[in-house]
């Protein structure tokens, strides 16, 4: 497999969750750039305790990173990953402009969710992160039905037949590129590129929080990745650090 300098793959036919495997390797000292890749997962995990159905044919990878940054900044890696996934999808799809980023870290193709990111980390004793595991699932051949947010796959969107290993090579190259940009120049260029690909910027959105649902205009992304929402109810601009974003259907006038 062709990988960028500094990256290596540990390949498995089946694991519970590649994130769990990668965390165990990280704790026992595996180097930055180690990618745990499995053909399928028996108990793949999504955000907020949800599951991630993981049949053979899609990409399941977890990359160990060891950025020398405080934990709050390390969280920006989810935007780095979203850009890497978006550029991977754009490289293989017939309509690259149909690829959009949805806050905080989903990638959509023609409005449907293509991938998921699960970032887990361990704080270091002196304030940094000792490791970070970047779990990424990309729907290549299959996608789940009946999810909260409609899903799709690269195959359904017209990508040529590709093996997961070939997709992993493209993704690793894009990840190395965006991780390099972030490590060298910080969040600024990552934020700018993410905003260029963002779905719904300047448009009405619905934000579902654990205890309530807010509506308003997606005004901007803060310099730390927080979503800025201009609320419809006159309550002004609100910083949203975590939540699920939905786009209301367009109404014809
Ligand atoms: O809920 C989401 O959108 C995040 C899904 C993340 C799934 C990936 S697949 C590879 C890695 N291993 C896991 O168990 N989860 C992540």
Short mmCIF file of C-alpha atoms in Angstrom, two decimals, residues 63-243:
data_model
loop_
_atom_site.label_atom_id
_atom_site.label_comp_id
_atom_site.label_asym_id
_atom_site.label_seq_id
_atom_site.Cartn_x
_atom_site.Cartn_y
_atom_site.Cartn_z
CA UNK A 63 -5.19 7.08 13.01
CA UNK A 64 -2.95 7.75 16.00
CA UNK A 65 -1.79 11.36 16.17
CA UNK A 66 0.41 13.01 18.80
CA UNK A 67 0.11 16.77 18.20
CA UNK A 68 2.03 18.96 20.63
CA UNK A 69 -0.95 21.25 21.27
CA UNK A 70 -3.33 21.85 24.19
CA UNK A 71 -6.47 19.65 24.16
CA UNK A 72 -8.76 22.55 23.09
CA UNK A 73 -6.66 23.07 19.94
CA UNK A 74 -6.30 19.35 19.29
CA UNK A 75 -10.10 19.23 18.88
CA UNK A 76 -9.57 21.20 15.65
CA UNK A 77 -8.35 17.92 14.15
CA UNK A 78 -11.98 17.02 13.46
CA UNK A 79 -12.06 19.87 10.89
CA UNK A 80 -8.73 18.64 9.48
CA UNK A 81 -10.32 15.20 9.09
CA UNK A 82 -13.51 16.56 7.52
CA UNK A 83 -11.41 18.35 4.88
CA UNK A 84 -9.38 15.19 4.23
CA UNK A 85 -12.59 13.18 3.76
CA UNK A 86 -14.17 15.89 1.59
CA UNK A 87 -11.12 16.05 -0.69
CA UNK A 88 -11.01 12.24 -0.85
CA UNK A 89 -14.66 12.14 -1.93
CA UNK A 90 -14.18 15.02 -4.38
CA UNK A 91 -11.26 13.14 -5.97
CA UNK A 92 -13.40 10.11 -6.88
CA UNK A 93 -16.88 11.55 -7.49
CA UNK A 94 -18.21 12.79 -10.84
CA UNK A 95 -19.57 15.96 -9.17
CA UNK A 96 -16.89 17.22 -6.75
CA UNK A 97 -18.94 20.36 -6.04
CA UNK A 98 -21.64 18.20 -4.50
CA UNK A 99 -19.30 17.50 -1.55
CA UNK A 100 -19.98 19.76 1.45
CA UNK A 101 -18.96 19.93 5.10
CA UNK A 102 -21.66 20.02 7.77
CA UNK A 103 -20.78 21.40 11.19
CA UNK A 104 -19.17 20.09 13.26
CA UNK A 105 -17.58 17.24 11.35
CA UNK A 106 -19.83 15.54 8.85
CA UNK A 107 -19.22 15.34 5.13
CA UNK A 108 -22.30 15.41 2.89
CA UNK A 109 -22.70 14.50 -0.76
CA UNK A 110 -25.75 16.13 -2.34
CA UNK A 111 -27.06 16.72 1.17
CA UNK A 112 -26.62 13.16 2.46
CA UNK A 113 -24.14 11.99 5.09
CA UNK A 114 -21.17 10.13 3.64
CA UNK A 115 -18.90 9.65 6.61
CA UNK A 116 -18.39 9.89 10.34
CA UNK A 117 -15.57 11.10 12.56
CA UNK A 118 -14.96 9.96 16.12
CA UNK A 119 -12.11 11.77 17.84
CA UNK A 120 -10.87 10.41 21.16
CA UNK A 121 -7.86 11.56 23.16
CA UNK A 122 -5.99 11.24 26.41
CA UNK A 123 -4.74 14.31 28.22
CA UNK A 124 -1.05 14.43 29.10
CA UNK A 125 0.11 15.23 32.62
CA UNK A 126 1.48 18.66 31.66
CA UNK A 127 -1.49 20.05 29.77
CA UNK A 128 -1.09 18.68 26.22
CA UNK A 129 -2.58 15.53 24.70
CA UNK A 130 -0.57 12.36 25.00
CA UNK A 131 -2.39 10.83 22.02
CA UNK A 132 -5.37 11.39 19.85
CA UNK A 133 -7.21 8.70 17.90
CA UNK A 134 -8.95 9.93 14.77
CA UNK A 135 -11.62 7.40 13.81
CA UNK A 136 -13.01 7.82 10.31
CA UNK A 137 -15.67 5.78 8.56
CA UNK A 138 -16.41 6.45 4.89
CA UNK A 139 -19.39 4.81 3.20
CA UNK A 140 -17.91 3.34 0.05
CA UNK A 141 -20.38 0.63 -1.00
CA UNK A 142 -23.02 0.59 1.73
CA UNK A 143 -24.96 3.16 3.72
CA UNK A 144 -27.47 2.77 6.53
CA UNK A 145 -31.20 3.36 6.01
CA UNK A 146 -33.54 4.99 8.51
CA UNK A 147 -30.91 7.14 10.23
CA UNK A 148 -31.60 10.55 11.83
CA UNK A 149 -29.83 12.15 8.92
CA UNK A 150 -30.18 10.59 5.42
CA UNK A 151 -26.99 8.78 4.38
CA UNK A 152 -25.29 7.91 1.10
CA UNK A 153 -22.19 6.14 -0.23
CA UNK A 154 -19.54 6.92 -2.82
CA UNK A 155 -20.92 4.11 -5.01
CA UNK A 156 -24.46 5.53 -4.81
CA UNK A 157 -23.09 8.93 -5.82
CA UNK A 158 -21.43 7.53 -8.95
CA UNK A 159 -17.82 6.82 -7.90
CA UNK A 160 -16.06 4.13 -9.93
CA UNK A 161 -15.69 0.68 -8.29
CA UNK A 162 -12.95 1.06 -5.67
CA UNK A 163 -11.54 -1.26 -3.03
CA UNK A 164 -11.42 0.07 0.55
CA UNK A 165 -7.60 -0.21 0.42
CA UNK A 166 -7.48 2.15 -2.57
CA UNK A 167 -9.76 4.60 -0.78
CA UNK A 168 -7.54 4.39 2.30
CA UNK A 169 -4.51 5.40 0.21
CA UNK A 170 -6.31 8.51 -1.08
CA UNK A 171 -7.64 9.40 2.38
CA UNK A 172 -4.20 8.95 4.03
CA UNK A 173 -2.65 11.27 1.45
CA UNK A 174 -5.29 13.95 2.08
CA UNK A 175 -5.04 13.53 5.85
CA UNK A 176 -1.24 13.90 5.75
CA UNK A 177 -1.65 17.05 3.64
CA UNK A 178 -4.24 18.76 5.88
CA UNK A 179 -2.58 17.63 9.11
CA UNK A 180 0.65 19.17 7.78
CA UNK A 181 -1.12 22.46 7.00
CA UNK A 182 -2.63 22.55 10.50
CA UNK A 183 0.65 21.62 12.24
CA UNK A 184 2.57 24.28 10.34
CA UNK A 185 0.06 27.14 10.02
CA UNK A 186 -2.57 26.49 12.69
CA UNK A 187 -6.36 26.55 12.40
CA UNK A 188 -6.61 29.66 10.12
CA UNK A 189 -6.18 27.97 6.71
CA UNK A 190 -8.14 24.91 7.86
CA UNK A 191 -11.05 27.13 8.95
CA UNK A 192 -10.93 29.04 5.65
CA UNK A 193 -10.97 25.85 3.54
CA UNK A 194 -13.73 24.34 5.69
CA UNK A 195 -15.87 27.50 5.32
CA UNK A 196 -15.46 27.32 1.52
CA UNK A 197 -16.97 23.85 1.56
CA UNK A 198 -19.49 24.49 4.35
CA UNK A 199 -23.15 23.68 3.77
CA UNK A 200 -25.62 26.33 4.90
CA UNK A 201 -23.32 29.28 5.67
CA UNK A 202 -25.46 32.44 5.85
CA UNK A 203 -28.60 30.30 5.64
CA UNK A 204 -31.27 29.16 8.09
CA UNK A 205 -30.37 26.13 10.18
CA UNK A 206 -31.86 24.16 13.03
CA UNK A 207 -29.53 23.18 15.89
CA UNK A 208 -30.61 20.33 18.11
CA UNK A 209 -29.06 20.54 21.60
CA UNK A 210 -29.54 17.91 24.31
CA UNK A 211 -32.19 20.03 26.08
CA UNK A 212 -33.71 22.23 23.32
CA UNK A 213 -33.78 23.05 19.64
CA UNK A 214 -32.69 26.45 18.28
CA UNK A 215 -33.33 28.04 14.89
CA UNK A 216 -31.42 30.85 13.28
CA UNK A 217 -28.84 31.75 10.65
CA UNK A 218 -25.47 29.99 10.42
CA UNK A 219 -23.40 33.22 10.66
CA UNK A 220 -19.81 32.00 10.93
CA UNK A 221 -17.30 29.58 12.39
CA UNK A 222 -15.31 31.04 15.28
CA UNK A 223 -11.51 30.96 15.35
CA UNK A 224 -11.79 27.88 17.61
CA UNK A 225 -14.33 25.94 15.53
CA UNK A 226 -17.43 27.02 17.47
CA UNK A 227 -20.57 27.61 15.35
CA UNK A 228 -22.00 31.15 15.56
CA UNK A 229 -25.79 31.17 15.30
CA UNK A 230 -27.82 34.39 14.86
CA UNK A 231 -30.98 33.33 16.63
CA UNK A 232 -34.41 33.83 15.08
CA UNK A 233 -36.00 34.66 18.41
CA UNK A 234 -34.05 37.90 18.81
CA UNK A 235 -31.73 36.47 21.45
CA UNK A 236 -28.72 37.56 19.40
CA UNK A 237 -25.63 35.63 18.40
CA UNK A 238 -25.03 32.37 20.22
CA UNK A 239 -21.86 30.28 20.35
CA UNK A 240 -22.62 26.59 19.84
CA UNK A 241 -19.83 24.25 20.90
CA UNK A 242 -21.74 20.97 20.41
CA UNK A 243 -25.01 20.02 18.75
#
